[in-house]
mmCIF file of C-alpha atoms in Angstrom:
data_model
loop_
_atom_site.group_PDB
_atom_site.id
_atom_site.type_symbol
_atom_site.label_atom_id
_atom_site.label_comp_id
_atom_site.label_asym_id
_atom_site.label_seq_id
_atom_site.Cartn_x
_atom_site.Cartn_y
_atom_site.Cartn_z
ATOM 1 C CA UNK A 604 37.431 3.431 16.121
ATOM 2 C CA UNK A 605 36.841 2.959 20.037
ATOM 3 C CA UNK A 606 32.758 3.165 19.283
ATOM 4 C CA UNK A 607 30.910 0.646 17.697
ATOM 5 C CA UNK A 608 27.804 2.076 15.527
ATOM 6 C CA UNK A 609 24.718 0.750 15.007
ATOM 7 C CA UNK A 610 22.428 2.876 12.742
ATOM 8 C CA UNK A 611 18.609 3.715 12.993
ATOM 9 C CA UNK A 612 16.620 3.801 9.651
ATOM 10 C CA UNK A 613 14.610 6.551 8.382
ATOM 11 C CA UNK A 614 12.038 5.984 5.841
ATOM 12 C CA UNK A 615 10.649 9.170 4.741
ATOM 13 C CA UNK A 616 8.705 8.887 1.394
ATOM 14 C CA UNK A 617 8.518 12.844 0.431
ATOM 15 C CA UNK A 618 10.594 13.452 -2.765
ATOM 16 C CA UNK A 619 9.092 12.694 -6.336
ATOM 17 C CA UNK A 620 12.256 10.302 -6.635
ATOM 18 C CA UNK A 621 11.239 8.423 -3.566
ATOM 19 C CA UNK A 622 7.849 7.796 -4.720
ATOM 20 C CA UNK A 623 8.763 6.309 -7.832
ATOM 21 C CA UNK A 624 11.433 4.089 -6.658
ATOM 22 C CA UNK A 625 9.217 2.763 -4.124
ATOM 23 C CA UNK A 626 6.515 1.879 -6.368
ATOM 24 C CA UNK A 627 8.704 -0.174 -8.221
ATOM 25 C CA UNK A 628 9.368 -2.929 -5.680
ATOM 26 C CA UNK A 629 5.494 -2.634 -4.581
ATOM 27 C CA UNK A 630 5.078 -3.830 -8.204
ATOM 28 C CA UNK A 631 7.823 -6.294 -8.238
ATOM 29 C CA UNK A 632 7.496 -7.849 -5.252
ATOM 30 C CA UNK A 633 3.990 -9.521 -6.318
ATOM 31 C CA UNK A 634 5.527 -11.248 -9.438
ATOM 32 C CA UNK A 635 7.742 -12.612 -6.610
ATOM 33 C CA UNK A 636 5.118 -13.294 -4.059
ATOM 34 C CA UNK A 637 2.831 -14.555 -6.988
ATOM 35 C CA UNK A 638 4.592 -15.173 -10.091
ATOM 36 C CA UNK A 639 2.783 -18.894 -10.620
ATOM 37 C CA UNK A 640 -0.789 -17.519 -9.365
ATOM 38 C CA UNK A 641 -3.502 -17.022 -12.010
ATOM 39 C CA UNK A 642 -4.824 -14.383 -10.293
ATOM 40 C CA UNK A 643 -5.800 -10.417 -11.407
ATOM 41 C CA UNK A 644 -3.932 -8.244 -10.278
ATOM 42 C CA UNK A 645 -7.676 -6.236 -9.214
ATOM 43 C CA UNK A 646 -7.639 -9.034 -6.286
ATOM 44 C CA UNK A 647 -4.399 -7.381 -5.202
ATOM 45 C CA UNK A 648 -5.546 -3.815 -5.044
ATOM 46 C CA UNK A 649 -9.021 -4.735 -3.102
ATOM 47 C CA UNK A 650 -7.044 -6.677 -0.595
ATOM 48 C CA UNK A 651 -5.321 -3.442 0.321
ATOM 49 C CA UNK A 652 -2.154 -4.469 -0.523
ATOM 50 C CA UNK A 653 -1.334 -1.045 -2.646
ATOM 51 C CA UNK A 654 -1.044 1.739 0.021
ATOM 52 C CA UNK A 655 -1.350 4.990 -1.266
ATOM 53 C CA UNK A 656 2.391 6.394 -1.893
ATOM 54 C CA UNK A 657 2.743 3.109 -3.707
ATOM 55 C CA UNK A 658 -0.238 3.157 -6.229
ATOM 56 C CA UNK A 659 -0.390 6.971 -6.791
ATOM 57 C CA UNK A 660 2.213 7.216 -9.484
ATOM 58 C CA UNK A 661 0.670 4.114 -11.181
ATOM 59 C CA UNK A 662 -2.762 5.849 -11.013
ATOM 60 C CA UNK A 663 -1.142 9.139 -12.915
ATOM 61 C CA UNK A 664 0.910 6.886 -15.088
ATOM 62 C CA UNK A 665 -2.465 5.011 -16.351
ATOM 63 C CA UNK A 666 -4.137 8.833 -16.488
ATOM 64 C CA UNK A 667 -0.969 10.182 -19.004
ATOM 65 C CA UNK A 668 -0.957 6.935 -21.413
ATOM 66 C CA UNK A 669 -4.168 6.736 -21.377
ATOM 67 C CA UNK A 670 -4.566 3.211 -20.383
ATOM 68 C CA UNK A 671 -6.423 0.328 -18.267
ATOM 69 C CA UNK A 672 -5.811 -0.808 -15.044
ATOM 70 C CA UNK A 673 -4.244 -4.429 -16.115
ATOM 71 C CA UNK A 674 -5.972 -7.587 -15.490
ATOM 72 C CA UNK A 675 -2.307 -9.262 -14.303
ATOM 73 C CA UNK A 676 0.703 -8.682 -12.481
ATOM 74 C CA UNK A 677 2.663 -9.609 -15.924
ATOM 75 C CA UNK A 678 0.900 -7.757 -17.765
ATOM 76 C CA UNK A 679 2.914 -5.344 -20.774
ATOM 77 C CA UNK A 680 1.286 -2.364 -18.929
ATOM 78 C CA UNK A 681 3.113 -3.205 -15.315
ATOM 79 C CA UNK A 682 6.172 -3.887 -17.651
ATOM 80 C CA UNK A 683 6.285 -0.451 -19.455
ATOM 81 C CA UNK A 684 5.175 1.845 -15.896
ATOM 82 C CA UNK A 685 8.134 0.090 -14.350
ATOM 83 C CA UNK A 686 10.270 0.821 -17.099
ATOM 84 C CA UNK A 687 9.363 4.346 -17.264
ATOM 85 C CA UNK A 688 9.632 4.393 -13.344
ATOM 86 C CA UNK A 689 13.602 3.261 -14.191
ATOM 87 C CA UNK A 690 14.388 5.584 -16.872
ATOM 88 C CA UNK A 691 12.559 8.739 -14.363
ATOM 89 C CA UNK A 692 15.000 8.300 -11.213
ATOM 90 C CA UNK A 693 18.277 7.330 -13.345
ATOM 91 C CA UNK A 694 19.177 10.934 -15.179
ATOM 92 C CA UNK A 695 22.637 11.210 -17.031
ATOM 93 C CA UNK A 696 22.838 14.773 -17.328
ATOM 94 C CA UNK A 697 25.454 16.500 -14.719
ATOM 95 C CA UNK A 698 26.610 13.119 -13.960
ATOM 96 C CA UNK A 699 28.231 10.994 -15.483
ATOM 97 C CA UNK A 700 27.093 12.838 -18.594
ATOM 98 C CA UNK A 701 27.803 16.564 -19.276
ATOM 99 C CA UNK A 702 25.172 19.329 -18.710
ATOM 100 C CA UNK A 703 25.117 20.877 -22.450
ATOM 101 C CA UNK A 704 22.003 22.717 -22.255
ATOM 102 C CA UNK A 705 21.588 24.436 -18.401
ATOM 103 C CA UNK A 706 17.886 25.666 -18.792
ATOM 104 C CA UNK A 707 16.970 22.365 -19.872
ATOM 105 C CA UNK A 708 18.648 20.858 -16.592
ATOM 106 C CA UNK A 709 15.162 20.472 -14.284
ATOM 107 C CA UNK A 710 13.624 19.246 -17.153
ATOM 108 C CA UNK A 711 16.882 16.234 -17.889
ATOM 109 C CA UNK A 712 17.180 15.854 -14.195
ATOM 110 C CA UNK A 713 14.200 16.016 -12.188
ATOM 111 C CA UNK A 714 12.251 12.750 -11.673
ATOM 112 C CA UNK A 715 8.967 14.204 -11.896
ATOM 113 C CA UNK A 716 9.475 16.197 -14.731
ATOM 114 C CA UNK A 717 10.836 12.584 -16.474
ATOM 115 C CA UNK A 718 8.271 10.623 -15.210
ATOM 116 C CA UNK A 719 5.622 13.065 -17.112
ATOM 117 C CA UNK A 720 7.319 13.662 -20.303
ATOM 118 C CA UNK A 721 7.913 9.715 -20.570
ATOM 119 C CA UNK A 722 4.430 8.883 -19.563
ATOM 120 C CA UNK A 723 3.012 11.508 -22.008
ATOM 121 C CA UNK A 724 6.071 10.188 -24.892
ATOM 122 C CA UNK A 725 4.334 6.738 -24.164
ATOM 123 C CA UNK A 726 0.421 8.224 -25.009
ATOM 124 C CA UNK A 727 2.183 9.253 -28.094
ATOM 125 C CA UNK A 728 3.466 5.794 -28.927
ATOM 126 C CA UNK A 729 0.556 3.696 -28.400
ATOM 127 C CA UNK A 730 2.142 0.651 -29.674
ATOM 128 C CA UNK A 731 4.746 0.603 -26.933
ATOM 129 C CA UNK A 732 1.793 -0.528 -24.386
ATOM 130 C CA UNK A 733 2.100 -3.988 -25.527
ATOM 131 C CA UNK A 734 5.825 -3.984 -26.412
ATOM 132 C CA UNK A 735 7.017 -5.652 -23.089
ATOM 133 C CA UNK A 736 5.975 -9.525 -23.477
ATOM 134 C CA UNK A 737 9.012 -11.345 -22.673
ATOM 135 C CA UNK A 738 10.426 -8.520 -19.978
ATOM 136 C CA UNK A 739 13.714 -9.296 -21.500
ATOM 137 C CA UNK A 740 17.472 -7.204 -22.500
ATOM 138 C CA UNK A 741 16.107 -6.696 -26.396
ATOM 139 C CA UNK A 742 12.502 -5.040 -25.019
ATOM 140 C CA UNK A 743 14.471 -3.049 -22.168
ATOM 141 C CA UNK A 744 16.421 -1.561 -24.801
ATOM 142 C CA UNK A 745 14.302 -1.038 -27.533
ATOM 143 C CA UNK A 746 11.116 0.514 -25.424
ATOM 144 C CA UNK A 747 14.202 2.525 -23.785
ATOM 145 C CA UNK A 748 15.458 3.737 -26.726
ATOM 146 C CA UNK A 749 12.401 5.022 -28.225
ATOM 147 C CA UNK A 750 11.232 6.954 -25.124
ATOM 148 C CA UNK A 751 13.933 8.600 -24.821
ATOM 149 C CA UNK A 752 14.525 9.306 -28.112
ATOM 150 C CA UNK A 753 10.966 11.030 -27.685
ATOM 151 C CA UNK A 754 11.927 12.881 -25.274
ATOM 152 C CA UNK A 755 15.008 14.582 -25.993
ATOM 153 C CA UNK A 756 17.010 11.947 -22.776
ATOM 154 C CA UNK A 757 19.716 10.043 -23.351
ATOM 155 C CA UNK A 758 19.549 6.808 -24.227
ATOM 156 C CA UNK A 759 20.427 4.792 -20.860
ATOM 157 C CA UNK A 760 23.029 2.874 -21.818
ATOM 158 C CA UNK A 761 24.822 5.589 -23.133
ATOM 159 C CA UNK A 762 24.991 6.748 -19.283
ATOM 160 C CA UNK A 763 26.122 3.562 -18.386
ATOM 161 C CA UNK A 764 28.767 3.135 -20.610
ATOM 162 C CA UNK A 765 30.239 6.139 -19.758
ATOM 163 C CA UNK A 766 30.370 4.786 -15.960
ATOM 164 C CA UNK A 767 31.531 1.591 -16.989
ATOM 165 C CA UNK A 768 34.248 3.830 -19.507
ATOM 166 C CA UNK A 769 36.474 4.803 -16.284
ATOM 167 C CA UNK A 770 37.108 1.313 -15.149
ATOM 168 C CA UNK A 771 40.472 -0.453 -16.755
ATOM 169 C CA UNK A 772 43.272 1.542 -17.105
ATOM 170 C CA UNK A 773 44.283 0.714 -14.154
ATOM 171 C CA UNK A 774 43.977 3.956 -12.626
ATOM 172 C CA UNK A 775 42.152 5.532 -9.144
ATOM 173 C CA UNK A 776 38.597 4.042 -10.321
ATOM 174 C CA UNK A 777 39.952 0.761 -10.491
ATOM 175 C CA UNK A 778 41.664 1.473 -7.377
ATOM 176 C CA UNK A 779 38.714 2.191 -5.678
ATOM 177 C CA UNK A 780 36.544 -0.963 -7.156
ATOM 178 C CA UNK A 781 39.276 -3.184 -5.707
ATOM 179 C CA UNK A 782 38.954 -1.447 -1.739
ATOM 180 C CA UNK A 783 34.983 -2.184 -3.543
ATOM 181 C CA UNK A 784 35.938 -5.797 -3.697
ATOM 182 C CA UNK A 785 36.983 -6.299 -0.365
ATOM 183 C CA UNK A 786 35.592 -3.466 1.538
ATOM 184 C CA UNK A 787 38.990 -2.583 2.538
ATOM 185 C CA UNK A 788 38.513 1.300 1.950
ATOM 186 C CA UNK A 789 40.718 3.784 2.896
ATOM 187 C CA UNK A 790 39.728 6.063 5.261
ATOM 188 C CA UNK A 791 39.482 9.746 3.598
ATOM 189 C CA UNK A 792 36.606 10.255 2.486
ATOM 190 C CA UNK A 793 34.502 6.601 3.203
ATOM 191 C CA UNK A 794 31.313 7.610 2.444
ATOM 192 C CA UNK A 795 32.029 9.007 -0.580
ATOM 193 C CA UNK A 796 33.939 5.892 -1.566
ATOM 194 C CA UNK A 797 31.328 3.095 -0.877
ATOM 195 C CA UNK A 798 28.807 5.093 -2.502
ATOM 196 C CA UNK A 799 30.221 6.032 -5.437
ATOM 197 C CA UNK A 800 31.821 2.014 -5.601
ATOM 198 C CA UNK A 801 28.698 0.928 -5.221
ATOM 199 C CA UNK A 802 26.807 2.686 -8.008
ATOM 200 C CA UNK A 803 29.755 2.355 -10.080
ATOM 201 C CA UNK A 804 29.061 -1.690 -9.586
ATOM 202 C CA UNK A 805 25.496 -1.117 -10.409
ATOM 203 C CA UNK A 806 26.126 0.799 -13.388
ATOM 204 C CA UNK A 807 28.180 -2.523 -14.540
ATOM 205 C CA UNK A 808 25.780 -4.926 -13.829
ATOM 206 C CA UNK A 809 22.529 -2.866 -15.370
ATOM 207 C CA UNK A 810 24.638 -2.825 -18.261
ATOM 208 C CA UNK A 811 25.152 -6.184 -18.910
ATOM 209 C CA UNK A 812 21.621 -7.101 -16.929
ATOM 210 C CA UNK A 813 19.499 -4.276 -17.626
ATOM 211 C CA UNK A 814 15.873 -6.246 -17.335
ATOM 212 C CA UNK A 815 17.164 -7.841 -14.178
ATOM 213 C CA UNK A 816 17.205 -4.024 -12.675
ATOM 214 C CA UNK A 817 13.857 -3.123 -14.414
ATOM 215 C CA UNK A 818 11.542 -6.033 -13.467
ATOM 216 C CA UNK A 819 13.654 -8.235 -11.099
ATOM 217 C CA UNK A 820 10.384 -9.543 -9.288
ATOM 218 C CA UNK A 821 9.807 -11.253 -13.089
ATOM 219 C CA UNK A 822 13.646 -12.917 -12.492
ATOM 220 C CA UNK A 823 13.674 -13.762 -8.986
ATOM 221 C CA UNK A 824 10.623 -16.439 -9.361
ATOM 222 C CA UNK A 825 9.155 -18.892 -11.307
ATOM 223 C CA UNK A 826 10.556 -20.346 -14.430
ATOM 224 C CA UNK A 827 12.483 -17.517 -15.260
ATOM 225 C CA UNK A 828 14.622 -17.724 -12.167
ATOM 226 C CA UNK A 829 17.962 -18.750 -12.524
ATOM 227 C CA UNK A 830 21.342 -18.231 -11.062
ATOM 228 C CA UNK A 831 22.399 -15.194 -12.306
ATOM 229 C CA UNK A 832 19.791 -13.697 -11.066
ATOM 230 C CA UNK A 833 19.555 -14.751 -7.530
ATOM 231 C CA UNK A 834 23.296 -13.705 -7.577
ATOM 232 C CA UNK A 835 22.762 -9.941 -9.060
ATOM 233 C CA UNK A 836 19.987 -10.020 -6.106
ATOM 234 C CA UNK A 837 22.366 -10.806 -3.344
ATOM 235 C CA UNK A 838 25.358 -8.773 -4.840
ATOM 236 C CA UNK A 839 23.088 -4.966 -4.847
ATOM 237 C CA UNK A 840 21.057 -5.952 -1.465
ATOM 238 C CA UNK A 841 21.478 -2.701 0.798
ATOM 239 C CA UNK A 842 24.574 -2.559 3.233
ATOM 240 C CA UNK A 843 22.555 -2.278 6.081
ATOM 241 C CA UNK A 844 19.527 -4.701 7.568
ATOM 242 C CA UNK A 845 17.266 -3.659 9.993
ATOM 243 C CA UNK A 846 15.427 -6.397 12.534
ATOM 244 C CA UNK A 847 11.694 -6.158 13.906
ATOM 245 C CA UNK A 848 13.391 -6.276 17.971
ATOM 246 C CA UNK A 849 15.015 -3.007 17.601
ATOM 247 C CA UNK A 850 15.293 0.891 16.545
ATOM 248 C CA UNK A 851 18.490 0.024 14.974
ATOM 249 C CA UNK A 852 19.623 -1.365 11.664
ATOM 250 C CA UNK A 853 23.075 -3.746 11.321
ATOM 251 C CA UNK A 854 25.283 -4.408 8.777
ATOM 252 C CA UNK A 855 24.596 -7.026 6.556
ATOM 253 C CA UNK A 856 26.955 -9.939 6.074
ATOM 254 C CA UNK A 857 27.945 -9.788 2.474
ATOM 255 C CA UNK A 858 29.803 -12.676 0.564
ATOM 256 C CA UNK A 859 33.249 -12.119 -0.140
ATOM 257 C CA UNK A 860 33.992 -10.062 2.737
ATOM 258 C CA UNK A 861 35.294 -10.686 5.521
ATOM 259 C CA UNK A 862 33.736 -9.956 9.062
ATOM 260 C CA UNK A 863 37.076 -7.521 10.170
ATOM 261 C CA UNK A 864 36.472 -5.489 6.946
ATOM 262 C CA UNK A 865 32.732 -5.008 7.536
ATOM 263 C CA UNK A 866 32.933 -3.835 10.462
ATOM 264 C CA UNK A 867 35.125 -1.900 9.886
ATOM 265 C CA UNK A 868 32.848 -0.565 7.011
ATOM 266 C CA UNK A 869 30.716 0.300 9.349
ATOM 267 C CA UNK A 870 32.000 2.055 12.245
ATOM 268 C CA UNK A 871 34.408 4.565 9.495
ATOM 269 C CA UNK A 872 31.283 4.711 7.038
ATOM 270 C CA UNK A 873 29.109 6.269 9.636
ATOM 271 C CA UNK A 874 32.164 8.271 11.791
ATOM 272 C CA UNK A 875 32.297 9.922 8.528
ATOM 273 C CA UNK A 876 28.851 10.769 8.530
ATOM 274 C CA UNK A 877 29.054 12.067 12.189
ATOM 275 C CA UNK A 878 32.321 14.408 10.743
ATOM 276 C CA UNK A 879 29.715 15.794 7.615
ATOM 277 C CA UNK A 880 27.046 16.494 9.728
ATOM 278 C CA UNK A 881 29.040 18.746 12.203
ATOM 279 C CA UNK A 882 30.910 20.000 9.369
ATOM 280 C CA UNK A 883 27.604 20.972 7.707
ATOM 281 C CA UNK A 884 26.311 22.716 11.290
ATOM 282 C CA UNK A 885 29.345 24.499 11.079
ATOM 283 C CA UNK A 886 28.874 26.249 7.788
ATOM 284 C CA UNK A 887 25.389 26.569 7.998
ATOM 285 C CA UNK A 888 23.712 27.065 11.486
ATOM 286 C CA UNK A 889 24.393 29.756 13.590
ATOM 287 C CA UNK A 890 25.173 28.733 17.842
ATOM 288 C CA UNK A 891 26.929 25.961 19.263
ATOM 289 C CA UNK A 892 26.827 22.375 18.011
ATOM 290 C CA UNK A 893 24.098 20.101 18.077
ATOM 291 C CA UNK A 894 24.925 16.460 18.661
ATOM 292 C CA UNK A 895 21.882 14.694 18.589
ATOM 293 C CA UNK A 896 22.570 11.421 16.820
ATOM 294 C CA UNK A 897 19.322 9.782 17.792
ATOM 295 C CA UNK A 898 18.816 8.735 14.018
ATOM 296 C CA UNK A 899 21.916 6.547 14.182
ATOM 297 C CA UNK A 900 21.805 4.854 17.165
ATOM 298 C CA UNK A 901 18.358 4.713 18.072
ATOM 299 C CA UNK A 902 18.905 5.992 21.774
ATOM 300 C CA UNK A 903 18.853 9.559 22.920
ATOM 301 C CA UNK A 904 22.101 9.401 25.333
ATOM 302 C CA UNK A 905 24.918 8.877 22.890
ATOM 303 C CA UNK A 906 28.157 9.997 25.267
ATOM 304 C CA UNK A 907 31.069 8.050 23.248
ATOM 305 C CA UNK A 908 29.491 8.850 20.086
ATOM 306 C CA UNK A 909 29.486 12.740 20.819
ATOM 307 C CA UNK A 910 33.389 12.090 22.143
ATOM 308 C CA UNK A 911 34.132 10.305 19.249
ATOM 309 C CA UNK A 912 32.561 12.826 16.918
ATOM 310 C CA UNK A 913 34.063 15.841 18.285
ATOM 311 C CA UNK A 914 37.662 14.360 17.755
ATOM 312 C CA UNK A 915 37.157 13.584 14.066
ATOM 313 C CA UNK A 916 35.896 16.874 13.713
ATOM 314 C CA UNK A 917 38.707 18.590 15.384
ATOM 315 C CA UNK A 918 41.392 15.923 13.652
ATOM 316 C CA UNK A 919 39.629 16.478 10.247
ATOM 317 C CA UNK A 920 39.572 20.818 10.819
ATOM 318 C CA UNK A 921 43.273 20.737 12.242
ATOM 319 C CA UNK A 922 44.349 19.028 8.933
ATOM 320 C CA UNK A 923 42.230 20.983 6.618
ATOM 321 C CA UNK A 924 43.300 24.256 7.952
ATOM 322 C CA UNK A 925 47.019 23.461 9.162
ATOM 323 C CA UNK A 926 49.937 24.336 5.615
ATOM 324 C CA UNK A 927 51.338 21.379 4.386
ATOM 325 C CA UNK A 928 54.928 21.646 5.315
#
């Protein structure tokens, strides 16, 4: 592509899902920060270091189980809110798991809804509140298990393993995990590619790791750091950095790539985007297109980008809509 993109990051904390999943690393992070400190976690929350959309859901999960606000960062408490947290924003049903039951779907699905009935399934299994000493594979799975169980979920690796089931046979998933390897995708259909790689990658990794995804602030410091874990860290570390000097965020370098391939990554990932989001204006909104791409690049004058965007779009329509011969 003849532009270069640079992207400008959003950070918009609204859904149910978002809230959760940021509360997680707000957690995590002080067993990082902290992990060989003696002290309560109480000094933390005076000090103003839990902002609201962080401690909220932490607040209502204590409310629901009917617990204490723990004395420590380690404590089996953190441990089983965190794990709950994981098991609310990672449904099965619909994908990669079929939907059997469709007016239990909001219920399967929706994070709130999840993070509830598991808080509530936790009240009712008081003995789970202390079941997460060691924050290790065995007490993922087991506390896992019986929540769910609870519940009516799936059990979570059950999800994952049927992620994990479409790689080797040699096939278009392991097609795709290769261009993963390399980040030498093809270009239909990018996007969708190095997101679906990507989770497909994560869903391997949980399954082999799945305490490292839970609680990796526990993993990343102290004595229970080691090397698998700072490698699982650096492997699922976002695409996309952003710096303190600028609106914009870069691509990150990532090991085992090669410079050519990321940016090229980068400029196709996001002219894809560009191609959605006029492809979504036309289906949905009514008068002439809109090309305000301030959220990628940070600047309001975005002339190439605009050229570049209305060419993919027109390339992309003309081959949708033209018979193949």
């Amino acid at each position: 592509m003849k532009a270069s993109i640079a992207v400008r990051a959003h950070l918009t904390p609204t859904s149910a899902s978002s809230r959760y999943s940021k509360a997680r690393p707000a957690f995590a992070k002080f067993s990082i920060w902290h992990r060989q400190a003696a002290e309560l976690l109480q000094t933390y929350r005076e000090q103003g270091y839990f902002a609201p959309v962080y401690v909220d859901s932490f607040e209502l999960f204590l409310v629901l189980t009917g617990t204490e606000w723990p004395e420590r960062y380690d404590s089996p408490i953190v441990g089983l809110f965190l794990l709950i947290c994981d098991l609310a924003i990672n449904p099965t049903r619909g994908f990669p798991l079929d939907i059997e039951f469709f007016e239990d779907f909001i219920r399967d699905v929706d994070p709130g809804a999840r993070f509830t009935r598991l808080c509530l399934a936790a009240a009712e299994t008081p003995e789970l509140a202390q079941a997460v000493q060691n924050f290790s594979a065995q007490e993922y799975e087991h506390v896992a298990a019986r929540l769910s169980e609870r519940c009516g979920y799936d059990d979570p690796r059950t999800g994952l393993a049927a992620v994990v089931g479409l790689l080797g046979d040699k096939g278009p998933v392991d097609a795709l995990m290769e261009e993963h390897r390399t980040f030498n995708y093809a270009g239909v259909n990018m996007p969708v590619r190095v997101l679906v790689s990507h989770f497909i990658a994560f869903c391997r990794d949980k399954q082999r790791s799945p305490e490292f995804f839970c609680w990796p602030g526990i993993w990343m410091a102290g004595d229970n750091f080691n090397p698998e874990a700072g490698s699982l860290f650096v492997t699922h570390l976002s695409l996309f950095q952003d710096r303190g000097d600028t609106e914009q965020i870069f691509p990150r370098a990532v090991r085992g790539r090669s410079p050519e391939n990321i940016k090229k990554l980068v400029n196709t990932f996001f002219g894809g985007m560009l191609v959605f989001d006029l492809a979504l204006q036309w289906v949905l909104e009514p008068g002439p297109f809109r090309y305000d791409f301030k959220w990628l690049t940070g600047k309001s004058e975005n002339a190439a980008l605009i050229a570049l965007a209305s060419d993919s779009s027109r390339s992309t329509t003309a081959r949708i809509l033209t018979p193949a011969l």
